Amino acid sequence: PEGTDLTALIPSLTFENCLATTGTVYDFSTPVVYEYIGPGGCPSEWVVVADIETGYNNKDFKGISVFPNPAKQQVIIRNANGFDILLYNSLGIPVLQQKISDNLISIDLSDVADGLYIMHFSLDDKRSHKRILVHK
């Protein structure tokens, strides 16, 4: 929920047929991708994305939702009719640009490589962004 303090989150790991011997406190205040090999060689992967928006006045964008996140082949954008979107990769290079023309739209990500992306929304003089993780 908005306003939740993410710095106190502690991950909980459950293993079957393996023994977890140590624990670590993680800082979830920035998006992180974890790859983990547990004790006894049990492989596990998980993604933690904590979307902390700063530097923008987002009160006009609270109704916009982008899901699923992490995404595989597509994302659904809700309540963004009339907005322009630009999707930037982690190098700041735009990889997708589109004008939203409906309140519910699907964006195809099948040609987008795995990674963390920033989706910028703009309408007139208003700006906002959301972080999107593509993990196929």
XYZ file of C-alpha atoms in Angstrom:
136
model
C 0.000 0.000 0.000
C 1.034 3.573 -0.579
C 3.081 4.963 2.277
C 4.279 1.592 3.542
C 7.818 1.674 4.975
C 9.647 -0.990 2.969
C 12.963 -0.689 4.811
C 11.776 -3.011 7.584
C 10.767 -5.912 5.307
C 12.589 -9.175 5.928
C 12.300 -11.974 3.355
C 11.055 -15.337 4.492
C 12.501 -18.410 2.782
C 11.028 -21.894 2.876
C 12.994 -24.920 1.712
C 11.975 -28.506 1.216
C 14.676 -31.117 1.780
C 17.245 -28.360 2.392
C 18.370 -26.621 5.543
C 18.492 -22.831 5.684
C 21.438 -21.983 7.927
C 21.639 -18.186 7.853
C 19.412 -15.188 7.285
C 20.022 -11.704 5.963
C 18.026 -8.487 6.208
C 17.498 -6.932 2.772
C 16.726 -3.327 1.858
C 13.641 -3.356 -0.398
C 13.594 0.407 -0.924
C 14.907 -0.041 -4.500
C 13.965 -2.657 -7.145
C 16.128 -5.763 -6.842
C 16.376 -9.071 -8.697
C 17.647 -11.959 -6.595
C 19.064 -15.231 -7.854
C 19.672 -17.691 -5.050
C 21.169 -21.146 -4.631
C 20.092 -22.497 -1.270
C 21.969 -24.815 1.048
C 22.223 -28.273 -0.448
C 22.144 -26.801 -3.967
C 18.383 -26.115 -4.121
C 18.053 -23.426 -6.830
C 15.534 -20.637 -6.467
C 14.893 -17.338 -8.223
C 12.663 -14.506 -7.163
C 12.104 -10.891 -8.021
C 11.417 -8.084 -5.576
C 10.175 -4.812 -7.012
C 9.354 -2.027 -4.585
C 8.139 0.950 -6.582
C 9.117 4.091 -4.684
C 8.251 7.146 -6.778
C 10.100 10.363 -6.041
C 10.520 13.710 -7.720
C 7.043 13.872 -9.249
C 3.651 15.063 -8.136
C 1.712 11.880 -8.818
C -1.693 12.846 -7.434
C -3.137 12.981 -10.971
C -1.793 9.499 -11.774
C -3.014 7.468 -8.811
C -5.725 5.808 -10.897
C -3.266 4.400 -13.456
C -2.321 0.772 -12.934
C 0.150 -1.407 -14.829
C 0.052 -5.176 -14.327
C 1.310 -7.854 -14.094
C 4.640 -6.751 -12.702
C 6.931 -8.602 -13.233
C 5.664 -9.066 -16.796
C 6.391 -11.802 -19.317
C 4.822 -11.118 -22.729
C 2.524 -8.163 -22.053
C 1.380 -5.579 -19.559
C -2.120 -4.264 -19.105
C -2.515 -0.534 -18.509
C -5.717 0.648 -16.854
C -7.107 4.189 -16.519
C -4.573 5.938 -18.778
C -6.802 7.004 -21.677
C -5.231 9.964 -23.504
C -1.751 9.506 -22.030
C 1.424 9.097 -24.063
C 3.788 6.394 -22.833
C 7.487 5.902 -23.419
C 9.209 2.735 -22.217
C 12.928 3.180 -21.475
C 15.418 0.371 -20.872
C 17.997 0.508 -18.073
C 20.382 2.433 -20.347
C 17.820 5.197 -20.863
C 17.104 4.187 -24.463
C 13.435 4.336 -25.517
C 12.251 0.909 -26.688
C 8.522 1.568 -27.080
C 6.319 4.595 -27.620
C 2.535 4.627 -27.772
C -0.483 6.874 -27.267
C -3.084 5.267 -25.038
C -6.533 5.446 -26.621
C -8.621 3.384 -24.201
C -9.110 2.908 -20.459
C -7.867 -0.693 -20.684
C -5.079 -1.567 -23.107
C -2.593 -4.400 -23.556
C 1.010 -3.583 -24.478
C 2.953 -6.351 -26.242
C 6.388 -6.918 -24.670
C 7.333 -10.059 -26.611
C 10.140 -8.190 -28.430
C 11.463 -6.601 -25.215
C 14.445 -8.256 -23.508
C 14.426 -9.239 -19.839
C 15.313 -6.350 -17.572
C 14.115 -3.368 -15.583
C 12.283 -0.647 -17.535
C 10.849 2.759 -16.724
C 7.447 3.564 -18.224
C 6.915 7.325 -18.476
C 3.366 8.648 -18.657
C 2.659 12.149 -19.942
C -0.493 14.152 -20.511
C -0.218 17.861 -21.248
C 2.225 19.226 -18.628
C 1.844 16.277 -16.221
C 4.505 13.568 -15.920
C 4.823 10.334 -13.972
C 6.600 6.994 -14.206
C 6.323 3.380 -13.160
C 9.004 0.716 -12.986
C 8.324 -2.473 -14.930
C 10.315 -5.673 -14.678
C 10.272 -7.985 -17.707
C 11.224 -11.508 -16.656
C 10.379 -14.274 -19.162
